[in-house]
Amino acid sequence: MTISRRDFLKVAGMTGGVLLAGGRKPAQAAETARTGQEDVEFKGMLIDTTKCIGCRACEEACNEANKLPQPAVSLSSDSVFEKIRDTGPDAFTVVNRFPNEKEPDKPVFVRRQCMHCNQPACASACLTRAMEKTREAAVVYNKDRCMGCRYCMIACPFDVPKFQYNSPTPYVRKCIFCYERQQRGEQPACSEACPTGATLFGKKRDLLEIARTRIYAEPDKYVHHIYGEHEVGGTGWLFLSGVPLEKIGLNHIIKGEKETSHGEQD
Amino acid sequence: MANRIDAAAATAEGAATFRQVARDTIRFILKELKPKGRMLTPFNVMSGTIILLGIVLIAIRFAFGLSSVTNLSQNYPWGIWIGFDVVTGVAFAGGAYVLTFVVHILKFKKYEPIVRVTVLNGFLAYVFYAGALLLDLGRPWNVVNPIIGNSFGISSVLFLVAWHFLLYMICEFLEFSPAVAEWLNWKRVRRIVEGLTTGAVIFGITLSTLHQSGLGALFLLAPSKIHPLWYSHNIPVMFFVSSIFAGLSMVIIESTFTHRIFKDRIGHDLHAAHDGILLGLGKGAVGALFAYIFIKLIDFVHYKQWERLATSMGYWYLVEVVGFVLLPTALFLQAIRKRSVKMVRFTAFLTAVGVILNRLNVSVIAFKWYEPVRYYPSWMEIEVTMAIICMELWVFRWVINRMPVFGVHPAVEVEEKTARDMEVVEWKASVL
Ligand code: SF4
Ligand code: SF4
């Protein structure tokens, strides 16, 4: 077979150009997500860990709204806090307890669930657009498209998506910010159930304002940092804390960034 | 009028010949499908058992889910089926694009005799190792989604990689198809596919460079989870450059074994030129290794990693880089100076181990190195991987024993080279 070098460069250049053009798409995708913000305002959730009493009403409401089995350890039992739990295919949110050095008799309770990132790594990983950022901020999961490659799990900086390893027809499972309820004009099940206002639903802009005001009003009570305002490019869910963030398991990303100082999300 | 009758007669005759040819071909293929030589050889028994067990395990996996066979967990969504079978397997298949580039574009005719076998190997590697991806997918039947276009996740690197795999397999098949046509003795078809191979070669090279680096780019999405000694914005470049020496060392290793095992299938020209070819491949590998070391070094200096070396992950990093990158480079240089083919072979082997280490490090070992409970593969994951390798070997042997892969048409029936089969096992096992 004879191929001249010119032929090679011609064809190679063409194919390369076309394929690279495909690869350049992420930037554009991010843009549209951002312009989406203008049409509909991003919703968000503000978690004030100083207000959380660890009643796990959010867990119960979440399981009910998503038709999940009831939590393994009954809601009334404190034993559930003995070890740090993670979310799972059948638990989209879990409440954990951390010791409070400032006031030892008042432990800190912290929820864990999908953060609904502004630029979700899971969605940019997904090759079938099963994970998708909606205009309203919720990162939803279209289960019929998913091929179960679990790249979203590799990519998520918070390790949120969970996989049904026990099933021959598995899905990826995670909190979807009660997207359908929001579409119906209702608020998410967990914030509705929260008796203390520790979980507060609203427009993200308003929530940031509220968070800043709280820190400003009680500077001694709060760490002066809104977790989620800037982490991984901003998340839909924001956290306030009275104790250093790394003491309540919210250091993960901060630590990761320090350790891989060259590896910030860009 | 007379013309028309002639034409009709010709068509009828044509149809008759066509039918005849089709019948002959089918009969020929059926005959060829039968194994040649003795069936009950130690190699066949061993690999056959592995394959059977593998098939049982795969059945269990599809019946009860991934957890019934693998050690995968919520913390480690990817294990060796991805890290070894797909990521490493594809790196080793890189020999095909490197050689086609060298022979067809740079016109180094010296390597022509081994192009076919390398392309065959590359093609089979993609079919089996990239195909192993299907075992790992939770919902493999949806694998068509990003292909048929009902949900294009164009922003995903994995989307690009998946497409490249598919297109590249087609390219490699086209590149190999003249051998198939020769085997079937289809002269006209051969001429047609021969024409197509030109495009396939060029397209294939471009695709390869892009998806070899694309495999590395997969991990750019998890910067906080991969140990900083391995994580770098340059992972794609490193994956690409290392696929060159990975591919070349694999070609060296494999031609060493095929030469012994399929001795009588190999033309005289190739026999005579073989040592020169291996030395040349070694030179190519050294070039790529130097480029790789250079990139690694810049990376290391740029990110100021010194203190990290004194940790246990740091020592492990040194093992990989010193023992399986720097050392092979030195040995290759030495071997080329002394023109020692034996040493080239040994070094190729060392280099290949280094590539396996590197790919496993990035995708499995240095991934979430901070977790208290780490992933390690279950025996069943390893078994299935071995079964896939054995299946590939069987197909490889079947093709080699029938098609003109080494440049000579098999005029004589040869027995399946049973006595030497153990060496194939050793070879693949050594690569493990
Ligand atoms: S927290 Fe993870 S799963 Fe949730 S939106 Fe962000 S990347 Fe996706
Ligand atoms: S597992 Fe499903 S949702 Fe996750 S990246 Fe793969 S296809 Fe997308």
XYZ file of C-alpha atoms and ligand atoms in Angstrom:
714
model
C 0.000 0.000 0.000
C 1.263 3.450 -0.728
C 0.381 6.470 1.278
C 2.096 9.750 0.673
C 2.900 11.864 3.636
C 0.745 14.602 2.250
C -2.252 12.311 2.141
C -1.597 11.349 5.652
C -1.477 14.883 6.945
C -4.592 15.770 5.009
C -6.744 12.966 6.326
C -5.218 13.021 9.777
C -5.743 16.736 10.051
C -9.337 16.410 8.991
C -10.228 13.614 11.352
C -8.272 15.233 14.150
C -10.073 18.499 13.621
C -13.480 16.899 13.666
C -12.778 14.763 16.715
C -11.186 17.577 18.666
C -14.137 19.780 17.900
C -16.211 17.155 19.674
C -13.835 17.285 22.593
C -14.078 21.004 22.962
C -17.742 20.850 23.857
C -17.403 20.936 27.682
C -16.685 24.650 27.711
C -19.801 25.325 25.749
C -21.874 23.081 27.944
C -20.775 25.016 30.999
C -21.751 28.265 29.336
C -25.270 27.167 28.652
C -25.658 26.032 32.211
C -24.662 29.493 33.298
C -26.888 31.327 30.889
C -29.659 29.073 32.122
C -29.301 30.883 35.405
C -30.741 34.001 33.839
C -33.946 32.426 32.655
C -34.853 30.644 35.855
C -33.182 31.507 39.090
C -31.149 28.718 40.639
C -32.758 27.190 43.681
C -30.694 26.150 46.624
C -30.716 24.831 50.159
C -29.107 26.318 53.219
C -28.067 23.886 55.935
C -27.326 25.636 59.220
C -25.627 22.936 61.260
C -25.936 25.051 64.412
C -29.707 24.653 64.182
C -29.779 20.920 63.478
C -30.950 18.775 66.403
C -30.358 15.392 64.777
C -34.008 14.340 64.710
C -33.597 12.772 61.260
C -37.008 13.989 60.125
C -35.338 14.844 56.815
C -34.198 11.250 56.400
C -37.667 9.961 57.034
C -39.291 12.445 54.679
C -36.697 11.746 51.998
C -37.209 8.005 52.146
C -40.943 8.474 51.940
C -40.797 10.912 49.032
C -38.436 8.671 47.086
C -40.226 5.442 48.072
C -37.132 4.080 49.782
C -37.258 1.545 52.619
C -37.387 3.098 56.055
C -33.961 3.803 57.635
C -32.306 0.656 58.973
C -32.016 1.999 62.507
C -35.279 3.413 63.821
C -35.565 7.165 64.032
C -35.897 7.150 67.793
C -32.656 5.286 68.362
C -29.500 7.227 69.096
C -27.303 4.229 68.285
C -27.365 5.269 64.665
C -24.875 8.042 65.451
C -22.235 5.695 66.804
C -20.449 5.577 63.524
C -20.325 7.965 60.578
C -22.725 6.814 57.900
C -22.602 7.379 54.185
C -25.498 7.741 51.793
C -26.380 4.646 49.826
C -28.582 3.309 47.065
C -31.454 3.242 49.564
C -30.620 6.346 51.581
C -30.204 9.593 49.683
C -29.543 11.636 52.793
C -28.089 10.716 56.185
C -27.516 12.729 59.362
C -24.218 12.242 61.171
C -23.110 13.356 64.635
C -19.758 14.974 65.384
C -18.336 16.001 68.774
C -18.364 19.705 69.536
C -15.172 20.957 71.145
C -16.628 24.355 71.937
C -19.595 22.945 73.830
C -19.046 19.234 74.505
C -22.648 18.624 75.554
C -23.967 19.991 72.267
C -22.760 17.691 69.480
C -22.980 18.875 65.899
C -25.304 17.168 63.430
C -24.496 17.334 59.741
C -26.482 16.075 56.773
C -24.979 14.478 53.752
C -26.542 14.291 50.275
C -25.930 15.447 46.720
C -24.660 19.033 46.679
C -26.227 19.880 43.298
C -23.071 21.494 42.001
C -23.240 24.455 39.659
C -20.991 22.623 37.234
C -21.580 19.021 38.230
C -18.674 16.690 37.525
C -21.119 13.777 37.378
C -22.991 15.361 34.498
C -19.871 16.220 32.537
C -18.684 12.652 33.053
C -21.892 11.032 31.896
C -21.724 9.893 28.301
C -25.446 9.341 27.958
C -26.644 12.519 29.631
C -28.321 10.402 32.263
C -26.966 12.782 34.886
C -28.207 16.188 33.928
C -28.114 19.677 35.369
C -31.541 21.267 35.159
C -32.158 24.978 34.799
C -33.629 25.030 38.288
C -30.354 23.786 39.813
C -31.335 20.212 40.588
C -28.986 17.597 39.140
C -31.362 14.861 38.027
C -30.927 11.287 36.867
C -32.642 9.918 33.761
C -32.526 6.264 34.585
C -33.550 5.014 31.157
C -30.455 6.448 29.546
C -27.895 5.207 32.065
C -25.554 2.409 30.991
C -24.138 1.868 34.442
C -20.551 2.755 33.635
C -20.148 4.492 37.020
C -17.940 7.213 35.609
C -20.196 9.680 37.435
C -19.138 8.055 40.717
C -15.480 8.385 39.788
C -15.989 12.046 38.943
C -18.203 13.298 41.794
C -15.923 15.137 44.231
C -18.278 14.308 47.106
C -18.720 10.606 46.267
C -22.456 11.027 46.167
C -23.831 8.762 43.415
C -24.336 5.232 44.663
C -24.706 2.096 42.587
C -26.951 -0.935 43.032
C -24.228 -3.549 42.903
C -26.633 -6.236 44.075
C -28.986 -5.954 41.175
C -28.753 -7.483 37.709
C -30.497 -4.361 36.394
C -28.818 -1.727 38.529
C -29.288 2.011 38.608
C -27.248 4.844 39.997
C -29.014 6.432 42.941
C -28.771 9.828 44.531
C -30.796 12.799 45.783
C -32.377 14.702 42.903
C -33.451 17.687 44.988
C -37.065 16.463 44.808
C -37.168 17.756 41.269
C -40.725 16.611 40.607
C -42.021 18.221 43.782
C -40.290 21.433 42.810
C -41.918 21.262 39.383
C -45.291 20.986 41.115
C -44.454 24.122 43.092
C -43.802 22.271 46.331
C -40.591 22.449 48.290
C -38.357 19.400 48.780
C -39.590 16.835 51.297
C -36.678 17.270 53.712
C -36.857 21.039 54.082
C -40.616 20.760 54.530
C -40.121 18.225 57.307
C -37.311 20.033 59.125
C -38.774 21.308 62.423
C -35.997 23.805 63.217
C -35.291 25.468 59.899
C -31.833 23.937 59.812
C -32.634 22.884 56.255
C -33.951 25.901 54.409
C -35.141 25.907 50.796
C -35.151 28.989 48.578
C -33.560 30.899 45.781
C -29.843 30.471 45.976
C -29.234 34.205 45.895
C -31.527 34.794 48.862
C -29.972 31.909 50.778
C -26.486 33.324 50.349
C -27.796 36.624 51.669
C -29.349 34.908 54.685
C -26.150 32.997 55.363
C -24.047 36.150 55.239
C -26.441 37.960 57.519
C -26.297 35.164 60.070
C -22.511 35.208 60.141
C -22.545 38.985 60.352
C -25.092 39.049 63.155
C -23.365 36.386 65.256
C -19.708 36.413 64.262
C -18.674 34.408 67.318
C -21.169 31.659 66.717
C -20.225 30.900 63.105
C -17.156 29.953 61.165
C -16.779 32.741 58.643
C -17.179 30.568 55.635
C -20.154 29.472 53.630
C -19.317 25.951 52.553
C -20.489 25.502 48.994
C -20.284 29.133 47.948
C -17.046 28.534 46.094
C -16.163 24.865 46.596
C -15.890 23.002 43.265
C -17.123 26.107 41.494
C -20.107 26.568 43.775
C -22.798 24.155 44.872
C -26.540 24.466 45.119
C -26.526 23.372 48.756
C -24.767 25.629 51.260
C -23.571 24.805 54.759
C -23.012 27.002 57.828
C -21.009 25.712 60.751
C -20.123 26.738 64.279
C -17.015 24.556 64.433
C -14.118 24.246 61.989
C -15.359 22.558 58.833
C -12.781 19.787 58.895
C -14.138 18.710 62.299
C -17.520 17.877 60.818
C -16.484 16.082 57.655
C -16.897 19.078 55.368
C -13.190 19.314 54.764
C -13.132 16.738 52.043
C -12.834 19.089 49.148
C -10.722 21.617 50.988
C -8.293 18.869 51.930
C -8.331 17.452 48.432
C -7.487 20.817 46.957
C -4.616 21.362 49.307
C -3.209 17.927 48.692
C -3.469 18.171 44.962
C -2.716 21.863 44.860
C -2.165 21.503 41.152
C -5.424 19.715 40.672
C -8.129 22.292 41.289
C -11.267 21.723 39.347
C -11.127 23.873 36.319
C -30.854 -9.244 -29.813
C -28.062 -11.697 -29.845
C -26.256 -9.452 -27.436
C -29.069 -9.507 -25.024
C -29.218 -13.266 -25.030
C -25.528 -13.338 -24.424
C -25.894 -10.947 -21.550
C -28.695 -12.983 -20.042
C -26.665 -16.111 -20.397
C -23.727 -14.377 -18.793
C -25.870 -13.248 -15.866
C -27.248 -16.695 -15.386
C -23.802 -18.077 -15.562
C -22.631 -15.377 -13.155
C -25.330 -16.273 -10.700
C -24.429 -19.911 -10.976
C -20.769 -19.205 -10.342
C -21.691 -16.951 -7.500
C -23.776 -19.648 -5.930
C -20.966 -22.091 -6.483
C -18.457 -19.722 -4.879
C -20.733 -19.071 -1.938
C -21.221 -22.778 -1.405
C -17.509 -23.434 -1.641
C -16.745 -20.628 0.743
C -19.174 -21.826 3.341
C -17.836 -25.336 3.058
C -14.313 -23.973 3.336
C -15.112 -21.900 6.433
C -16.876 -24.822 8.070
C -13.849 -26.951 7.454
C -11.545 -24.273 8.766
C -13.627 -23.783 11.883
C -12.682 -27.253 13.012
C -9.625 -27.259 15.194
C -6.490 -28.638 13.680
C -4.340 -31.116 15.482
C -4.818 -32.678 18.855
C -7.427 -31.220 21.161
C -6.315 -32.562 24.511
C -3.078 -30.733 25.023
C -2.069 -29.347 28.399
C -2.573 -25.829 27.108
C -6.016 -26.528 25.732
C -7.134 -28.287 28.879
C -5.883 -25.517 31.099
C -7.110 -22.587 29.082
C -10.338 -24.403 28.307
C -11.030 -24.851 32.004
C -10.279 -21.216 32.652
C -12.610 -20.158 29.866
C -15.421 -22.425 31.051
C -15.128 -21.197 34.606
C -14.995 -17.648 33.313
C -18.211 -18.140 31.391
C -19.922 -19.513 34.492
C -18.779 -16.486 36.491
C -19.944 -14.114 33.793
C -23.336 -15.800 33.857
C -23.485 -15.372 37.625
C -22.493 -11.747 37.262
C -25.345 -11.048 34.859
C -27.850 -12.993 36.903
C -27.124 -11.496 40.303
C -25.342 -8.214 39.730
C -21.764 -7.065 39.975
C -21.432 -7.657 43.705
C -21.828 -11.416 43.241
C -18.476 -11.634 41.477
C -16.488 -8.450 42.024
C -15.121 -6.588 45.020
C -16.347 -3.272 43.684
C -17.858 -0.941 46.229
C -19.437 2.475 46.505
C -15.962 3.804 47.209
C -14.268 2.002 44.340
C -16.578 1.947 41.355
C -13.837 0.806 38.971
C -11.695 -2.255 39.545
C -9.358 -4.342 37.422
C -11.931 -5.000 34.721
C -11.536 -1.355 33.828
C -8.032 -0.683 35.171
C -6.404 -3.762 33.694
C -8.585 -5.128 30.920
C -9.586 -1.864 29.324
C -7.042 0.776 30.316
C -3.959 -1.459 30.200
C -5.156 -3.674 27.366
C -5.688 -0.706 25.092
C -2.247 0.696 25.906
C -0.675 -2.578 24.800
C -2.735 -2.563 21.637
C -0.916 0.659 20.786
C 1.684 -1.314 18.837
C -0.682 -1.452 15.883
C -0.930 2.261 15.301
C 2.780 2.827 15.956
C 3.815 0.166 13.455
C 1.369 1.166 10.759
C 2.639 4.704 11.137
C 6.249 3.611 10.876
C 5.682 1.348 7.895
C 3.015 3.089 5.860
C 3.737 6.721 6.612
C 7.416 6.855 7.467
C 8.077 4.059 4.973
C 10.408 1.947 7.031
C 9.850 -1.176 4.969
C 11.980 -3.242 7.287
C 9.034 -3.673 9.638
C 6.533 -4.583 6.954
C 6.610 -8.342 7.716
C 5.296 -7.885 11.235
C 2.605 -5.308 10.492
C -0.121 -7.835 9.879
C 0.373 -9.822 13.025
C 0.548 -6.621 15.036
C -2.642 -5.288 13.532
C -4.302 -8.636 14.190
C -3.171 -8.471 17.779
C -4.359 -4.913 18.141
C -7.720 -5.738 16.671
C -8.233 -8.746 18.927
C -7.079 -6.744 21.924
C -9.735 -4.150 21.245
C -12.436 -6.715 20.647
C -11.688 -8.666 23.810
C -10.300 -6.135 26.273
C -12.376 -3.157 25.289
C -15.186 -5.659 24.938
C -14.651 -6.597 28.566
C -16.125 -3.211 29.292
C -19.514 -4.745 28.612
C -19.081 -7.055 31.600
C -18.432 -4.094 33.807
C -21.343 -1.966 32.652
C -24.344 -2.170 34.918
C -26.757 -1.845 32.030
C -24.747 -2.999 29.019
C -27.765 -3.065 26.729
C -27.792 0.727 26.995
C -24.306 0.871 25.553
C -25.950 1.720 22.257
C -27.401 4.934 23.680
C -24.397 7.114 23.005
C -23.896 5.406 19.652
C -27.340 5.559 18.070
C -27.730 9.067 19.308
C -30.819 9.091 21.475
C -28.724 10.631 24.198
C -25.411 12.099 23.213
C -23.292 13.138 26.166
C -20.895 14.985 23.909
C -19.202 16.805 26.735
C -18.056 13.502 28.239
C -14.543 12.238 27.608
C -15.880 8.731 27.935
C -18.255 9.477 25.096
C -15.325 10.270 22.827
C -13.397 7.238 23.992
C -16.345 4.940 23.358
C -16.789 6.239 19.834
C -13.096 5.972 19.138
C -13.041 2.371 20.277
C -15.814 1.509 17.915
C -14.374 3.355 14.920
C -10.894 2.087 15.577
C -12.047 -1.518 15.686
C -13.571 -1.021 12.263
C -10.332 0.541 11.002
C -8.218 -2.292 12.288
C -10.542 -4.845 10.829
C -10.256 -3.126 7.465
C -6.494 -3.034 7.794
C -6.459 -6.748 8.440
C -9.124 -7.651 5.901
C -6.707 -8.284 2.988
C -5.436 -11.269 4.960
C -8.983 -12.536 5.362
C -9.604 -12.111 1.650
C -6.424 -13.996 0.828
C -7.431 -16.785 3.134
C -10.804 -17.100 1.419
C -9.061 -16.667 -1.916
C -11.349 -13.798 -2.882
C -9.169 -11.958 -5.306
C -11.588 -9.220 -6.299
C -12.608 -8.502 -2.713
C -8.988 -8.352 -1.794
C -8.364 -5.654 -4.343
C -11.292 -3.620 -3.038
C -10.350 -3.852 0.629
C -6.729 -3.193 -0.204
C -7.875 0.157 -1.544
C -9.807 0.866 1.625
C -6.912 0.129 3.936
C -5.120 3.346 3.042
C -7.865 5.455 4.536
C -8.271 3.031 7.411
C -4.595 3.269 8.294
C -4.542 7.052 8.419
C -7.857 7.331 10.191
C -6.784 4.613 12.614
C -3.565 6.386 13.562
C -5.387 9.624 14.266
C -8.048 7.853 16.292
C -5.431 6.007 18.290
C -3.417 9.021 19.311
C -6.616 10.690 20.405
C -8.129 7.896 22.411
C -4.876 6.733 23.990
C -4.669 10.197 25.494
C -8.435 10.200 25.968
C -8.143 7.223 28.301
C -5.839 9.344 30.432
C -8.136 12.337 30.192
C -10.836 10.208 31.838
C -9.026 10.658 35.116
C -8.768 14.436 34.864
C -12.289 14.582 36.231
C -11.168 13.198 39.583
C -8.285 15.471 40.563
C -8.871 15.277 44.295
C -9.091 11.489 44.319
C -5.860 10.474 42.610
C -2.641 10.656 44.564
C -0.775 13.844 43.606
C 2.290 11.872 42.534
C 0.188 10.356 39.783
C -2.323 13.069 39.166
C -1.299 15.669 36.638
C -2.837 17.755 33.916
C -0.434 15.878 31.697
C -1.956 12.441 32.242
C -3.323 12.433 28.668
C 0.107 13.188 27.184
C 1.748 10.617 29.435
C -0.808 7.988 28.457
C -0.225 8.715 24.813
C 3.571 8.646 24.963
C 3.633 5.556 27.133
C 1.266 3.773 24.769
C 4.055 4.020 22.184
C 6.585 2.078 24.224
C 3.865 -0.111 25.708
C 2.815 -1.085 22.210
C 6.367 -1.582 20.984
C 7.403 -3.744 23.916
C 4.286 -5.811 23.440
C 5.210 -6.316 19.797
C 8.677 -7.446 20.860
C 7.335 -9.829 23.474
C 4.693 -11.224 21.228
C 6.929 -11.718 18.223
C 9.395 -13.492 20.455
C 6.750 -16.014 21.347
C 4.992 -16.284 18.039
C 8.351 -16.918 16.478
C 8.942 -19.913 18.573
C 5.396 -21.207 18.621
C 4.454 -20.683 15.006
C 7.896 -21.324 13.580
C 6.698 -23.056 10.458
C 4.160 -20.368 9.625
C 6.783 -17.734 9.227
C 8.367 -16.807 5.924
C 12.089 -16.982 5.351
C 12.424 -13.250 4.909
C 10.935 -12.567 8.280
C 13.105 -15.188 9.913
C 16.232 -13.619 8.524
C 15.238 -10.078 9.383
C 13.815 -10.846 12.790
C 16.729 -9.822 14.986
C 17.185 -6.571 13.163
C 13.501 -5.832 13.551
C 13.538 -6.454 17.286
C 16.551 -4.215 17.775
C 14.874 -1.513 15.733
C 11.716 -1.766 17.809
C 13.883 -1.446 20.900
C 15.318 1.781 19.533
C 11.839 3.127 18.967
C 10.865 2.234 22.504
C 13.902 4.043 23.890
C 12.946 7.194 22.027
C 9.466 7.134 23.474
C 10.812 6.299 26.936
C 13.051 9.359 26.841
C 10.147 11.585 25.900
C 8.155 10.044 28.718
C 10.890 10.550 31.294
C 11.201 14.157 30.195
C 7.474 14.804 30.687
C 7.481 13.014 34.029
C 10.427 15.053 35.194
C 8.936 18.398 34.253
C 5.772 17.369 35.974
C 7.582 16.314 39.091
C 9.648 19.479 39.329
C 6.753 21.712 38.479
C 4.553 20.371 41.256
C 7.371 20.171 43.798
C 6.750 16.656 44.929
C 9.924 16.033 46.908
C 8.437 15.633 50.359
C 5.860 13.193 49.044
C 8.567 10.714 48.056
C 9.260 9.821 51.680
C 5.787 8.337 52.181
C 4.728 4.798 51.441
C 2.952 5.934 48.275
C 6.168 7.782 47.413
C 8.219 4.593 47.618
C 5.708 2.855 45.433
C 6.007 5.688 42.956
C 9.773 5.265 42.939
C 9.422 1.555 42.284
C 7.363 2.330 39.224
C 9.500 5.146 37.876
C 12.991 3.917 38.736
C 12.485 0.195 38.412
C 10.219 0.126 35.401
C 10.931 3.295 33.473
C 14.506 4.429 34.136
C 15.950 0.943 34.398
C 14.386 -0.305 31.146
C 15.630 2.805 29.376
C 19.184 2.109 30.497
C 18.878 -1.568 29.610
C 17.471 -0.837 26.174
C 20.387 1.496 25.465
C 22.828 -1.133 26.599
C 21.113 -3.820 24.559
C 21.154 -1.724 21.414
C 24.821 -0.931 21.863
C 25.663 -4.566 22.335
C 23.140 -5.618 19.663
C 21.785 -8.139 22.124
C 18.356 -9.334 21.074
C 18.011 -11.339 24.237
C 18.402 -8.255 26.347
C 15.923 -6.335 24.200
C 13.409 -9.060 24.900
C 14.002 -8.987 28.600
C 13.795 -5.219 28.703
C 10.592 -5.195 26.688
C 9.148 -7.458 29.320
C 10.264 -5.106 32.083
C 8.803 -2.131 30.263
C 5.487 -3.905 29.857
C 5.324 -4.606 33.583
C 5.988 -0.915 34.158
C 3.088 0.058 31.943
C 0.787 -2.306 33.803
C 1.929 -0.790 37.083
C 1.367 2.706 35.807
C -2.113 2.075 34.482
C -3.170 0.194 37.594
C -1.713 2.937 39.766
C -3.631 5.705 38.085
C -6.901 3.842 37.811
C -6.962 1.659 40.927
C -4.045 1.829 43.364
C -3.470 5.574 43.681
C -7.173 6.188 43.281
C -8.580 7.215 46.672
C -5.414 6.121 48.346
C -6.663 7.760 51.537
C -9.606 5.402 52.148
C -9.213 3.157 55.183
C -10.731 0.187 53.364
C -9.071 -0.353 50.005
C -10.198 -2.235 46.931
C -8.412 -5.354 45.836
C -9.732 -7.652 43.115
C -11.608 -10.811 44.024
C -10.283 -14.101 42.665
C -13.309 -14.164 40.406
C -12.424 -10.832 38.827
C -8.962 -12.202 38.115
C -10.377 -15.470 36.806
C -12.658 -13.683 34.363
C -9.755 -11.520 33.194
C -7.710 -14.643 32.572
C -10.597 -16.244 30.728
C -10.768 -13.239 28.425
C -7.059 -13.477 27.736
C -7.375 -17.195 26.961
C -10.276 -16.575 24.607
C -8.210 -13.995 22.809
C -5.334 -16.458 22.538
C -7.560 -19.114 21.065
C -8.870 -16.791 18.424
C -5.374 -15.488 17.743
C -4.042 -19.006 17.280
C -6.971 -19.950 15.093
C -6.355 -17.014 12.797
C -2.578 -17.451 12.677
C -2.943 -21.087 11.724
C -5.222 -20.285 8.817
C -4.611 -16.858 7.430
C -1.470 -15.491 5.838
C -0.490 -13.350 8.779
C 3.244 -13.739 8.531
C 3.452 -13.063 4.845
C 3.243 -16.639 3.562
C 0.120 -18.414 2.518
C -0.408 -21.609 4.431
C -0.051 -24.111 1.650
C 0.449 -27.033 3.957
C -1.810 -28.094 6.758
C -0.013 -27.626 9.998
C -0.902 -29.114 13.274
C -2.005 -26.724 15.937
C 1.316 -26.124 17.632
C 0.391 -27.955 20.721
C 3.693 -28.748 22.309
C 4.655 -25.102 22.358
C 1.357 -23.940 23.663
C 2.636 -23.715 27.168
C 4.809 -20.890 26.029
C 1.814 -18.854 25.004
C 0.442 -19.307 28.472
C 3.721 -18.297 29.991
C 3.863 -15.296 27.773
C 0.414 -14.048 28.657
C 0.811 -15.041 32.266
C 4.066 -13.153 32.417
C 2.270 -10.101 31.153
C -0.200 -10.420 33.961
S -22.409 16.403 44.471
Fe -21.710 14.849 43.033
S -23.597 13.900 42.329
Fe -24.181 15.844 43.256
S -24.196 17.317 41.551
Fe -22.155 17.420 42.463
S -20.958 15.998 41.247
Fe -23.090 15.496 40.851
S -23.327 5.301 35.424
Fe -25.065 6.096 34.284
S -25.362 8.165 35.109
Fe -23.300 7.516 35.714
S -21.940 8.292 34.096
Fe -22.478 6.184 33.534
S -24.272 6.377 32.199
Fe -24.031 8.337 33.288
